[in-house]
mmCIF file of C-alpha atoms in Angstrom:
data_model
loop_
_atom_site.group_PDB
_atom_site.id
_atom_site.type_symbol
_atom_site.label_atom_id
_atom_site.label_comp_id
_atom_site.label_asym_id
_atom_site.label_seq_id
_atom_site.Cartn_x
_atom_site.Cartn_y
_atom_site.Cartn_z
ATOM 1 C CA UNK A 1 2.437 -0.991 10.671
ATOM 2 C CA UNK A 2 -1.357 -1.242 10.702
ATOM 3 C CA UNK A 3 -3.093 -4.619 10.768
ATOM 4 C CA UNK A 4 -4.222 -4.130 7.157
ATOM 5 C CA UNK A 5 -0.609 -3.453 6.102
ATOM 6 C CA UNK A 6 0.630 -6.430 8.129
ATOM 7 C CA UNK A 7 -1.879 -8.706 6.404
ATOM 8 C CA UNK A 8 -0.979 -7.357 2.955
ATOM 9 C CA UNK A 9 2.749 -7.787 3.619
ATOM 10 C CA UNK A 10 1.993 -11.433 4.491
ATOM 11 C CA UNK A 11 0.248 -11.884 1.157
ATOM 12 C CA UNK A 12 -3.282 -11.786 2.555
ATOM 13 C CA UNK A 13 -6.122 -9.481 1.610
ATOM 14 C CA UNK A 14 -7.201 -7.264 4.523
ATOM 15 C CA UNK A 15 -10.752 -8.517 5.110
ATOM 16 C CA UNK A 16 -12.804 -7.650 8.187
ATOM 17 C CA UNK A 17 -12.663 -11.219 9.635
ATOM 18 C CA UNK A 18 -8.869 -11.334 9.219
ATOM 19 C CA UNK A 19 -8.383 -7.919 10.817
ATOM 20 C CA UNK A 20 -10.680 -8.790 13.751
ATOM 21 C CA UNK A 21 -8.982 -12.150 14.397
ATOM 22 C CA UNK A 22 -5.494 -10.630 14.198
ATOM 23 C CA UNK A 23 -6.575 -7.935 16.687
ATOM 24 C CA UNK A 24 -7.793 -10.628 19.099
ATOM 25 C CA UNK A 25 -4.357 -12.243 19.159
ATOM 26 C CA UNK A 26 -2.585 -8.897 19.482
ATOM 27 C CA UNK A 27 -4.563 -7.736 22.509
ATOM 28 C CA UNK A 28 -5.350 -11.043 24.253
ATOM 29 C CA UNK A 29 -3.856 -11.760 27.646
ATOM 30 C CA UNK A 30 -4.217 -15.460 26.827
ATOM 31 C CA UNK A 31 -1.433 -16.088 24.291
ATOM 32 C CA UNK A 32 -2.464 -19.623 23.306
ATOM 33 C CA UNK A 33 -5.966 -19.802 21.859
ATOM 34 C CA UNK A 34 -8.018 -22.472 20.132
ATOM 35 C CA UNK A 35 -10.345 -21.660 17.257
ATOM 36 C CA UNK A 36 -13.216 -21.975 19.736
ATOM 37 C CA UNK A 37 -11.551 -19.438 22.080
ATOM 38 C CA UNK A 38 -11.271 -16.947 19.203
ATOM 39 C CA UNK A 39 -14.879 -17.604 18.183
ATOM 40 C CA UNK A 40 -16.120 -16.962 21.745
ATOM 41 C CA UNK A 41 -14.319 -13.595 21.826
ATOM 42 C CA UNK A 42 -15.887 -12.669 18.476
ATOM 43 C CA UNK A 43 -19.345 -13.599 19.809
ATOM 44 C CA UNK A 44 -18.810 -11.466 22.928
ATOM 45 C CA UNK A 45 -17.833 -8.545 20.688
ATOM 46 C CA UNK A 46 -20.935 -9.008 18.540
ATOM 47 C CA UNK A 47 -18.965 -9.830 15.393
ATOM 48 C CA UNK A 48 -20.878 -11.791 12.755
ATOM 49 C CA UNK A 49 -18.060 -14.214 11.921
ATOM 50 C CA UNK A 50 -18.746 -17.952 11.876
ATOM 51 C CA UNK A 51 -16.629 -20.721 13.349
ATOM 52 C CA UNK A 52 -15.792 -22.090 9.872
ATOM 53 C CA UNK A 53 -14.383 -18.675 8.937
ATOM 54 C CA UNK A 54 -12.325 -18.607 12.140
ATOM 55 C CA UNK A 55 -10.796 -22.002 11.283
ATOM 56 C CA UNK A 56 -10.076 -20.900 7.711
ATOM 57 C CA UNK A 57 -8.443 -17.618 8.811
ATOM 58 C CA UNK A 58 -6.318 -19.378 11.443
ATOM 59 C CA UNK A 59 -5.022 -21.803 8.796
ATOM 60 C CA UNK A 60 -4.275 -18.895 6.451
ATOM 61 C CA UNK A 61 -2.452 -17.026 9.234
ATOM 62 C CA UNK A 62 -0.386 -20.113 10.026
ATOM 63 C CA UNK A 63 0.553 -20.583 6.351
ATOM 64 C CA UNK A 64 1.458 -16.895 6.094
ATOM 65 C CA UNK A 65 3.654 -17.136 9.204
ATOM 66 C CA UNK A 66 1.557 -14.775 11.336
ATOM 67 C CA UNK A 67 0.586 -17.520 13.800
ATOM 68 C CA UNK A 68 2.253 -20.650 15.115
ATOM 69 C CA UNK A 69 0.247 -23.771 15.889
ATOM 70 C CA UNK A 70 0.893 -26.193 18.748
ATOM 71 C CA UNK A 71 -0.784 -29.460 19.666
ATOM 72 C CA UNK A 72 -0.761 -29.878 23.416
ATOM 73 C CA UNK A 73 -2.125 -32.702 25.582
ATOM 74 C CA UNK A 74 -5.752 -31.623 25.061
ATOM 75 C CA UNK A 75 -5.573 -32.802 21.467
ATOM 76 C CA UNK A 76 -6.780 -29.402 20.243
ATOM 77 C CA UNK A 77 -4.685 -27.067 18.142
ATOM 78 C CA UNK A 78 -3.757 -23.856 19.891
ATOM 79 C CA UNK A 79 -2.439 -20.819 18.073
ATOM 80 C CA UNK A 80 -0.182 -17.974 19.150
ATOM 81 C CA UNK A 81 1.293 -14.939 17.448
ATOM 82 C CA UNK A 82 4.544 -15.795 15.691
ATOM 83 C CA UNK A 83 6.865 -13.152 17.076
ATOM 84 C CA UNK A 84 9.951 -14.753 15.558
ATOM 85 C CA UNK A 85 11.588 -15.835 18.815
ATOM 86 C CA UNK A 86 11.877 -19.471 19.834
ATOM 87 C CA UNK A 87 10.433 -20.587 23.156
ATOM 88 C CA UNK A 88 9.253 -23.780 24.775
ATOM 89 C CA UNK A 89 6.076 -24.520 26.726
ATOM 90 C CA UNK A 90 5.100 -25.739 30.180
ATOM 91 C CA UNK A 91 1.516 -27.086 30.176
ATOM 92 C CA UNK A 92 -0.589 -27.597 33.310
ATOM 93 C CA UNK A 93 -2.297 -30.987 33.303
ATOM 94 C CA UNK A 94 -4.951 -29.685 35.709
ATOM 95 C CA UNK A 95 -6.275 -26.588 33.942
ATOM 96 C CA UNK A 96 -4.468 -26.512 30.587
ATOM 97 C CA UNK A 97 -2.696 -23.212 31.318
ATOM 98 C CA UNK A 98 0.404 -22.765 29.131
ATOM 99 C CA UNK A 99 3.517 -20.889 30.238
ATOM 100 C CA UNK A 100 6.298 -20.039 27.821
ATOM 101 C CA UNK A 101 9.949 -20.288 28.742
ATOM 102 C CA UNK A 102 13.395 -20.168 27.168
ATOM 103 C CA UNK A 103 16.470 -21.859 28.607
ATOM 104 C CA UNK A 104 19.819 -21.520 26.821
ATOM 105 C CA UNK A 105 21.190 -24.682 28.488
ATOM 106 C CA UNK A 106 18.288 -26.796 27.258
ATOM 107 C CA UNK A 107 18.711 -25.370 23.754
ATOM 108 C CA UNK A 108 22.451 -26.138 23.789
ATOM 109 C CA UNK A 109 21.819 -29.695 25.031
ATOM 110 C CA UNK A 110 19.294 -30.347 22.277
ATOM 111 C CA UNK A 111 21.701 -29.132 19.586
ATOM 112 C CA UNK A 112 24.529 -31.212 21.073
ATOM 113 C CA UNK A 113 22.373 -34.352 21.243
ATOM 114 C CA UNK A 114 21.323 -33.944 17.607
ATOM 115 C CA UNK A 115 24.931 -33.349 16.528
ATOM 116 C CA UNK A 116 26.234 -36.375 18.508
ATOM 117 C CA UNK A 117 23.742 -38.545 16.647
ATOM 118 C CA UNK A 118 24.597 -37.143 13.232
ATOM 119 C CA UNK A 119 21.748 -34.655 12.810
ATOM 120 C CA UNK A 120 21.732 -30.943 12.031
ATOM 121 C CA UNK A 121 18.856 -29.581 14.110
ATOM 122 C CA UNK A 122 16.576 -27.317 12.064
ATOM 123 C CA UNK A 123 13.705 -26.727 14.445
ATOM 124 C CA UNK A 124 12.054 -28.330 17.430
ATOM 125 C CA UNK A 125 9.257 -28.032 19.926
ATOM 126 C CA UNK A 126 9.441 -28.867 23.594
ATOM 127 C CA UNK A 127 6.383 -29.093 25.796
ATOM 128 C CA UNK A 128 6.650 -30.140 29.426
ATOM 129 C CA UNK A 129 3.439 -31.455 31.012
ATOM 130 C CA UNK A 130 3.093 -31.056 34.778
ATOM 131 C CA UNK A 131 0.704 -30.588 37.680
ATOM 132 C CA UNK A 132 0.693 -27.082 39.132
ATOM 133 C CA UNK A 133 2.101 -26.862 42.670
ATOM 134 C CA UNK A 134 1.674 -23.100 43.097
ATOM 135 C CA UNK A 135 -0.139 -22.348 46.354
ATOM 136 C CA UNK A 136 -1.663 -19.166 44.915
ATOM 137 C CA UNK A 137 -2.799 -20.598 41.568
ATOM 138 C CA UNK A 138 -5.945 -18.761 40.507
ATOM 139 C CA UNK A 139 -6.783 -21.296 37.782
ATOM 140 C CA UNK A 140 -6.889 -24.374 40.039
ATOM 141 C CA UNK A 141 -10.395 -25.762 40.405
ATOM 142 C CA UNK A 142 -11.830 -25.470 43.878
ATOM 143 C CA UNK A 143 -12.223 -28.943 45.372
#
């Protein structure tokens, strides 16, 4: 499915800003991006798309289900492609790097806890905040 078809199937008109922003998320190595991150990529590519348009398109993509939004420790919203599979996040307190993970035991425990307390779990988010201890971390600031 082309990006234009994907946008149309989500109920959105296939405009140039929407196509460009969707392409950024599809090809980016960085899965979690702020509006400012997307805007910087557009500037580097020479696209004439303003920051206000980026914010508007990201909100439209979230409402259409193309992107998911998270609010991590930084206080900024970060967006990622909604690929339909649940995962949780591990966030570095030093550099802000986000790693995704899935653990069936954690998922089972969360469902059991909700059920024990009389709740039927519908959805959840889990973000673990930690300091990186990797010796070979390339994102750690040189001190």
